[in-house]
Structures are given as C-alpha cells and as structure tokens.
Coordinates of C-alpha atoms and ligand atoms in Angstrom, one line a residue:
M1 CA 2.9 -87.7 -15.8
T2 CA 0.6 -88.0 -18.8
G3 CA -0.5 -85.2 -21.1
R4 CA -4.1 -85.4 -19.7
D5 CA -2.8 -85.1 -16.1
L6 CA -0.7 -82.1 -17.2
S7 CA -3.7 -80.3 -18.9
G8 CA -5.8 -80.7 -15.7
E9 CA -2.8 -79.4 -13.6
V10 CA -2.4 -76.4 -15.9
A11 CA -6.0 -75.4 -15.5
Q12 CA -5.6 -75.6 -11.7
L13 CA -2.4 -73.6 -11.9
E14 CA -4.0 -71.0 -14.0
R15 CA -6.9 -70.5 -11.5
E16 CA -4.5 -70.1 -8.6
A17 CA -2.2 -67.8 -10.5
A18 CA -5.2 -65.7 -11.6
D19 CA -6.5 -65.4 -8.0
A20 CA -3.1 -64.4 -6.8
L21 CA -2.7 -61.7 -9.5
V22 CA -6.2 -60.2 -8.7
A23 CA -5.4 -60.2 -5.0
A24 CA -2.3 -58.1 -5.3
R25 CA -3.1 -54.7 -3.8
S26 CA -0.1 -52.6 -5.2
T27 CA 2.1 -52.5 -8.3
G28 CA 5.0 -53.6 -6.1
E29 CA 3.0 -56.6 -4.8
L30 CA 1.8 -57.4 -8.3
E31 CA 5.3 -57.5 -9.6
E32 CA 6.2 -60.1 -6.9
V33 CA 3.1 -62.2 -7.7
Q34 CA 3.8 -62.0 -11.3
S35 CA 7.4 -63.4 -11.0
A36 CA 6.0 -66.1 -8.6
V37 CA 3.2 -67.3 -11.0
L38 CA 4.9 -66.6 -14.4
G39 CA 8.6 -66.5 -13.7
R40 CA 11.3 -69.1 -14.2
R41 CA 10.7 -70.8 -10.9
S42 CA 6.9 -70.7 -11.2
P43 CA 4.8 -74.0 -11.2
L44 CA 3.9 -73.1 -14.8
A45 CA 7.6 -73.1 -15.8
R46 CA 8.0 -76.3 -14.1
A47 CA 5.1 -77.8 -16.0
H48 CA 6.7 -76.6 -19.2
R49 CA 9.8 -78.6 -18.4
V50 CA 7.6 -81.7 -18.0
L51 CA 6.6 -81.4 -21.6
A52 CA 9.9 -82.7 -22.8
G53 CA 9.1 -86.2 -21.4
L54 CA 5.8 -86.5 -23.2
D55 CA 5.2 -88.2 -26.5
P56 CA 4.7 -85.8 -29.5
D57 CA 0.8 -85.7 -29.6
E58 CA 0.4 -85.3 -26.0
R59 CA 3.2 -82.7 -26.0
R60 CA 1.5 -80.7 -28.7
A61 CA -1.9 -80.6 -26.9
A62 CA -0.4 -79.9 -23.5
G63 CA 2.0 -77.3 -24.9
K64 CA -0.9 -75.4 -26.5
A65 CA -2.8 -75.5 -23.3
L66 CA 0.2 -74.2 -21.3
H67 CA 0.9 -71.5 -23.9
E68 CA -2.8 -70.3 -23.8
A69 CA -2.9 -70.3 -20.1
R70 CA 0.4 -68.2 -19.9
T71 CA -1.0 -65.7 -22.5
R72 CA -4.2 -65.2 -20.6
L73 CA -2.3 -64.8 -17.3
E74 CA 0.0 -62.2 -18.9
T75 CA -2.9 -60.2 -20.3
L76 CA -4.5 -60.4 -16.8
A77 CA -1.3 -59.2 -15.1
A78 CA -0.9 -56.2 -17.6
E79 CA -4.5 -55.2 -17.0
R80 CA -4.0 -55.4 -13.2
A81 CA -0.8 -53.4 -13.5
K82 CA -2.5 -50.7 -15.4
A83 CA -5.5 -50.4 -13.0
L84 CA -3.2 -50.4 -9.9
A85 CA -0.9 -47.7 -11.4
A86 CA -3.9 -45.5 -12.1
A87 CA -5.2 -46.0 -8.6
E88 CA -1.9 -45.2 -7.1
R89 CA -1.5 -42.0 -9.3
A90 CA -4.9 -40.9 -8.3
A91 CA -4.1 -41.5 -4.6
M92 CA -0.9 -39.5 -5.0
L93 CA -2.7 -36.5 -6.6
E94 CA -5.3 -36.6 -3.9
R95 CA -2.5 -36.5 -1.2
D96 CA -0.7 -33.6 -2.9
R97 CA -3.9 -31.6 -3.6
L98 CA -4.0 -28.0 -2.4
D99 CA -7.3 -27.3 -0.7
L100 CA -8.4 -24.1 -2.4
T101 CA -11.6 -24.0 -0.4
E102 CA -9.6 -23.0 2.7
V103 CA -9.2 -19.4 1.6
T104 CA -9.4 -16.7 4.2
E105 CA -12.2 -14.1 4.0
S106 CA -9.6 -11.3 3.4
E107 CA -8.2 -13.3 0.5
V108 CA -11.7 -13.6 -1.0
R109 CA -12.1 -9.9 -0.5
S110 CA -8.9 -8.9 -2.3
A111 CA -9.7 -11.3 -5.2
L112 CA -13.0 -9.5 -5.5
R113 CA -11.7 -6.0 -5.1
R114 CA -13.8 -3.7 -7.2
G115 CA -12.5 -0.9 -9.3
R116 CA -13.3 2.7 -8.5
L117 CA -13.2 6.1 -10.1
H118 CA -9.9 7.7 -10.5
L119 CA -9.1 10.3 -7.9
V120 CA -9.5 13.1 -10.5
D121 CA -12.9 11.9 -11.4
Q122 CA -13.9 11.7 -7.8
T123 CA -12.6 15.2 -7.3
R124 CA -14.5 16.5 -10.3
R125 CA -17.7 15.1 -8.9
E126 CA -17.1 16.6 -5.5
L127 CA -16.3 20.0 -7.0
E128 CA -19.4 19.8 -9.1
D129 CA -21.5 19.0 -6.0
V130 CA -20.1 22.0 -4.2
F131 CA -21.0 24.3 -7.0
V132 CA -24.3 22.8 -7.7
A133 CA -25.2 23.3 -4.0
M134 CA -24.3 27.0 -4.6
G135 CA -26.8 27.2 -7.5
F136 CA -24.5 26.6 -10.5
T137 CA -25.5 24.3 -13.4
V138 CA -22.9 22.0 -15.0
A139 CA -22.0 22.4 -18.7
E140 CA -19.4 20.9 -21.1
G141 CA -17.5 21.9 -24.2
P142 CA -15.1 20.6 -26.8
E143 CA -11.5 19.7 -26.1
A144 CA -10.4 20.6 -29.7
E145 CA -11.0 24.3 -30.3
T146 CA -10.3 26.9 -32.8
D147 CA -7.9 29.7 -32.2
W148 CA -10.8 32.1 -31.9
Y149 CA -12.5 30.4 -29.0
N150 CA -9.3 29.5 -27.1
F151 CA -7.7 32.9 -27.6
E152 CA -9.2 35.7 -29.8
A153 CA -12.7 35.8 -28.3
L154 CA -11.0 35.8 -24.9
N155 CA -9.2 39.1 -25.8
I156 CA -5.9 37.4 -26.8
P157 CA -5.3 38.6 -30.4
P158 CA -2.7 36.7 -32.5
A159 CA 0.9 37.5 -31.6
H160 CA -0.3 39.1 -28.2
P161 CA 2.5 38.5 -25.7
A162 CA -0.1 36.9 -23.3
R163 CA -0.3 33.9 -25.6
S164 CA 3.1 32.8 -24.1
M165 CA 1.1 32.1 -20.9
W166 CA -0.3 29.0 -22.7
D167 CA 2.1 26.7 -24.5
T168 CA -0.2 25.2 -27.0
F169 CA -0.5 21.9 -28.8
Y170 CA -1.8 22.6 -32.3
L171 CA -3.6 20.1 -34.5
E172 CA -2.8 19.6 -38.1
L173 CA -6.2 20.7 -39.4
G174 CA -7.0 23.5 -41.7
Q175 CA -4.6 26.5 -41.9
P176 CA -1.5 26.0 -39.6
E177 CA -2.1 27.0 -35.9
T178 CA -5.8 27.5 -36.3
V179 CA -7.1 24.3 -34.5
L180 CA -5.7 23.3 -31.2
L181 CA -6.2 21.4 -28.0
R182 CA -7.7 23.8 -25.5
T183 CA -5.2 25.1 -23.1
H184 CA -7.9 26.0 -20.5
T185 CA -11.7 25.6 -20.1
S186 CA -12.2 29.4 -20.7
P187 CA -13.3 28.9 -24.4
V188 CA -16.4 27.3 -23.0
Q189 CA -17.3 30.6 -21.5
I190 CA -17.6 31.9 -25.1
H191 CA -19.7 28.9 -26.2
L192 CA -22.1 29.3 -23.4
M193 CA -22.6 33.1 -23.9
E194 CA -23.1 32.5 -27.6
E195 CA -25.7 29.7 -26.9
R196 CA -27.9 31.4 -24.4
P197 CA -28.8 34.9 -23.2
P198 CA -27.8 35.9 -19.6
P199 CA -28.3 35.3 -16.8
I200 CA -25.7 32.4 -16.7
H201 CA -24.5 30.6 -13.6
A202 CA -22.5 27.6 -14.9
V203 CA -19.5 25.5 -14.1
I204 CA -17.7 23.6 -16.8
P205 CA -15.3 20.7 -15.9
G206 CA -13.0 19.2 -18.5
R207 CA -9.6 18.2 -19.7
C208 CA -7.0 20.7 -20.9
Y209 CA -3.7 20.5 -22.6
R210 CA -0.4 22.4 -22.4
R211 CA 3.0 21.8 -23.8
E212 CA 4.7 21.5 -20.5
T213 CA 7.4 19.3 -19.0
P214 CA 5.7 17.4 -16.2
D215 CA 6.8 18.3 -12.6
A216 CA 5.6 18.1 -9.1
R217 CA 2.8 20.5 -9.8
H218 CA 2.2 20.3 -13.6
L219 CA 1.0 17.7 -16.1
P220 CA 0.6 18.3 -19.9
V221 CA -2.9 16.9 -19.6
F222 CA -4.8 18.3 -16.7
H223 CA -8.3 19.2 -15.6
Q224 CA -10.0 22.5 -14.9
I225 CA -13.4 23.4 -13.7
E226 CA -14.5 26.8 -15.2
G227 CA -17.0 29.0 -13.5
L228 CA -19.0 31.7 -15.3
V229 CA -21.6 34.0 -13.7
V230 CA -23.2 36.7 -15.9
D231 CA -26.1 38.6 -14.3
R232 CA -27.1 42.1 -13.4
G233 CA -25.1 43.9 -10.8
I234 CA -22.5 41.2 -10.2
T235 CA -19.5 42.6 -8.4
F236 CA -16.0 41.4 -7.3
A237 CA -17.5 40.8 -3.9
D238 CA -19.7 38.1 -5.4
L239 CA -16.6 36.5 -6.9
A240 CA -14.6 36.7 -3.6
G241 CA -17.6 35.3 -1.7
T242 CA -18.0 32.4 -4.1
I243 CA -14.3 31.5 -3.9
E244 CA -14.4 31.7 -0.1
T245 CA -17.5 29.5 0.1
F246 CA -15.9 27.0 -2.2
T247 CA -12.5 26.7 -0.4
T248 CA -14.3 26.2 2.9
A249 CA -16.7 23.7 1.5
Y250 CA -14.1 21.6 -0.2
F251 CA -11.0 22.0 2.0
G252 CA -12.6 22.7 5.4
A253 CA -12.0 25.7 7.6
D254 CA -8.3 25.0 8.5
I255 CA -6.9 25.4 5.1
H256 CA -5.9 29.1 4.4
S257 CA -6.7 30.6 1.0
R258 CA -6.0 34.0 -0.3
L259 CA -6.6 36.1 -3.5
R260 CA -3.7 38.0 -4.9
P261 CA -3.7 40.3 -7.9
G262 CA -3.0 38.6 -11.2
Y263 CA -3.4 39.2 -14.9
F264 CA -5.6 37.5 -17.5
P265 CA -6.6 39.2 -20.8
F266 CA -10.2 38.1 -20.4
T267 CA -10.8 39.4 -16.9
E268 CA -10.4 42.8 -15.3
P269 CA -9.5 43.0 -12.6
S270 CA -7.9 39.5 -12.3
A271 CA -6.7 37.5 -9.4
E272 CA -5.1 34.3 -8.4
V273 CA -6.5 31.9 -5.8
E274 CA -3.8 30.4 -3.6
V275 CA -3.9 27.9 -0.7
T276 CA -1.3 27.2 1.9
C277 CA 0.8 24.3 0.6
T278 CA -0.5 21.3 2.5
I279 CA 2.8 19.3 1.8
C280 CA 4.9 21.6 4.0
R281 CA 2.1 23.5 5.8
G282 CA 3.4 26.8 4.4
K283 CA 7.1 26.3 5.4
G284 CA 8.3 25.9 1.8
C285 CA 9.1 22.7 -0.1
R286 CA 9.9 21.3 -3.5
T287 CA 6.1 21.0 -4.3
C288 CA 5.4 24.7 -3.8
S289 CA 8.7 25.8 -5.2
W290 CA 9.7 27.1 -1.7
T291 CA 6.9 29.7 -1.6
G292 CA 4.5 28.1 1.0
W293 CA 1.6 28.7 -1.3
V294 CA 0.1 26.8 -4.3
E295 CA -2.0 28.4 -7.0
L296 CA -5.4 26.7 -7.4
A297 CA -7.3 29.1 -9.7
G298 CA -7.3 32.1 -11.9
C299 CA -10.3 34.4 -11.7
G300 CA -11.6 37.9 -12.3
M301 CA -14.5 40.1 -13.6
V302 CA -15.4 39.4 -17.2
D303 CA -13.6 41.9 -19.4
P304 CA -16.0 44.1 -21.4
A305 CA -14.0 43.1 -24.5
V306 CA -15.2 39.5 -24.0
F307 CA -18.8 40.6 -23.7
E308 CA -18.4 42.6 -26.9
A309 CA -17.0 39.5 -28.8
V310 CA -20.2 37.5 -28.0
G311 CA -22.6 40.5 -28.3
I312 CA -23.6 40.9 -24.7
D313 CA -24.2 44.5 -23.6
S314 CA -21.7 45.2 -20.9
E315 CA -23.7 48.2 -19.7
E316 CA -26.5 45.9 -18.7
W317 CA -24.7 42.8 -17.6
S318 CA -21.6 42.1 -15.6
G319 CA -20.0 38.9 -14.5
F320 CA -17.1 36.9 -13.0
A321 CA -15.2 33.8 -14.2
F322 CA -12.7 31.5 -12.5
G323 CA -10.7 28.5 -13.7
L324 CA -9.9 26.0 -11.0
G325 CA -7.3 23.2 -11.4
I326 CA -9.1 20.0 -10.5
D327 CA -5.9 18.0 -10.1
R328 CA -4.4 20.7 -8.0
C329 CA -7.4 20.6 -5.7
A330 CA -7.0 16.9 -5.3
Q331 CA -3.3 17.2 -4.7
M332 CA -3.6 19.8 -2.0
R333 CA -6.6 18.1 -0.3
H334 CA -4.9 14.7 -0.3
V335 CA -1.4 15.9 0.3
I336 CA 0.2 14.4 -2.8
A337 CA 3.7 15.7 -3.1
D338 CA 4.2 14.9 -6.7
M339 CA 1.3 15.3 -9.3
R340 CA 2.9 12.7 -11.6
A341 CA 1.6 10.0 -9.3
M342 CA -1.9 10.8 -10.7
V343 CA -1.0 9.4 -14.1
E344 CA 1.4 6.6 -13.3
N345 CA -1.4 4.1 -12.6
D346 CA 0.2 2.5 -9.7
V347 CA -2.6 0.6 -8.0
R348 CA -1.0 1.1 -4.6
F349 CA -1.5 4.8 -5.1
L350 CA -4.9 4.7 -6.8
R351 CA -6.3 2.3 -4.1
Q352 CA -5.9 4.9 -1.4
F353 CA -8.7 7.0 -2.7
Ligands
LIG401 N1 -8.2 30.3 -18.0 C1 -7.2 30.7 -17.0 C2 -6.0 29.8 -17.0 O1 -6.2 28.6 -17.2 C3 -7.8 30.8 -15.6 C4 -8.9 31.8 -15.6 C5 -10.2 31.4 -15.8 C6 -8.7 33.1 -15.2 C7 -11.3 32.3 -15.7 C8 -9.7 34.0 -15.1 C9 -11.0 33.7 -15.4 O2 -4.9 30.2 -16.9

C-alpha cells in the first residue's frame, strides 16, 4: 500500500469512526464505540502499523494525517461523552424528582395557617365588649406607677399591713421603693378621678405584676380589667347587679357565681367574686386548691378616703369598683387546669383558641 492510498483510507476511516461516535446513544455505548474505532484493534491502529512499511517521506505525510485524524476523533469522543453524561444526569434527576405540585388541600391550608390573637387578648376584647354593652367606656393607664397611685391614694399608707396583700416589683428609679410595676389596675381609678369630674363609668384593662411564684392559678405577670362607676345614688345593689350581668353574659347561665365578704383598703364594704371551679365542677381539685371555688375579682363600694384623696365630695357622689382577673376568666371559661400554659407559647395549646 502506498502513502497516498493510506491517506485516502484514513479519511474514509475517520468519517466512519465519526459517524459511529455520533450514533452512540449512551455513555456505555460510546465507550464501546470508542474502543472499536480508536483502540488497539481498530482499523486506525491497523493503518498505523502499515506506516512501518512505507518510505520515509510517505511515512511522514501519512503519519501526520493519521495523527490528526486520531486527535479529531478523540476530541469528538470527549465532547460526545460530556453531552451524553449531562443528558443521563438530567434524566436521572427528572426520574427522582418529587412532584411538589401534588400537595393536598389540607397541607396547603396548614402551610398557610394564619396567626391569631393570644387567648388573653381575645378574652380582654370579649370582656370589653360585655362592659361596653352595659354602658361602660374603655380607658387605659400606665404599668409603671408611683407608690402614691398604686397604694397611698388607694388608702394604703406606707407600712400598712395590707401592703403585704401585694408583693411588689420596685423599679430602680428615684428614691428606693417609690416607683413600681403596678400590682393591680386600681391606680387607674385614681388617674380617671383626677382627670375628669364624675359621673364616671369606665373599665380599664391592662397588665399587672406581682412577685409571685407561678402556680396553677397565678402568674407574676397577669391581666386585670378594672371597673369604676362614680355617680349619684350608686349602691351595693348596682355593684351586685353589674357583677351578675357580667357573669351571665360572659360565662352563660350554668356557671354559678357568688359574692362573699372580703377586705380591700380602698372599698367599703368589699367583696370577692367567685365562680364554681370549672375544672372539677365544684368537687375540689388542685386548680382550686380543693375549695371548689375560684376567685375572679375583688370589688366593693369606693371608700370615702379614696374620694377624699382625689377631691371628690363623698356626700354628693358614691361609687363602686371591681378588679377582674382576665386570665382567670379565660382559665375558667376554657377549662384550663394550669394557668402556666398561657405563657408557655406551645402552639398546640394556642391553636385551640
Ligand atoms: N385591686 C384589687 C386586687 O387586685 C381588686 C379590687 C379592685 C378590689 C377594685 C376592689 C375594688 O386585689
């Protein structure tokens, strides 16, 4: 065979090899074709062995042609290998894909679940509604108070034994023990009576603080809604009627409530409002400390000493006040055995309301 014959044959072999490489449909197939057209037993390799029998000039020309053909085929094989590998990977990803469009309606709903007001806020709003329907307006007051508003103006002088009724958080402001976190919403009674002349018919919801160890009925941060009525001719019957109207409106007729005598320095006479414990239905349990009753509110007729502190003439005006535990109302209405659930932020609890 001459060098010219060989060059023509190489061109022919290259075309056939290129066609075979392009025709391979998988990386596995390509590897087989590659070894058939470029390997040791390929026609190209055989042609290479023929070179040895040619004279030097012809050998150089044919050798160059062979080398170039092999280089082009190797480049083509590498390109094909890359393209086939990419296609195979894409196909594999497609096979393993999770179809996220096949989500059930309830899964969509739970992914979109909206937040809601905390049970305490819902309860505060419901209580406001009950009292607004009875003709009260809604007012507010500060959570940080001076000793005068929280205690003295409410007829609780310094060192009075009744102060032990309220374990107080003091703030490091001014003279020691003069500024505090209010222990009840009653100081807002004083603010209202200072701000406007009677008649007053107001409820005041808000946060209160006491240094108490949390238990089934108590939290150190809790909520009250204060009520204050100052008008002409207000009697204890008005107070009792208001409490009765409230308990029926909020709890319904089948929850029993009662007023029992109590003591508060700023009301005289004073009473405590209790409801039958809804956890044990009155039989006695841990939540009600085995009494069958849970205290919801303190109340009473405004003490003349309080009117005097704010300059209201107690000959002309009389009034009643109450302080209702908002968290307690929620606890009894929704039968929550342990108050601490309210602040644990467990969504399984919160979602129920
Ligand atoms: N402030 C009292 C308390 O929290 C409750 C109360 C309010 C009592 C108004 C009488 C009148 O203990």
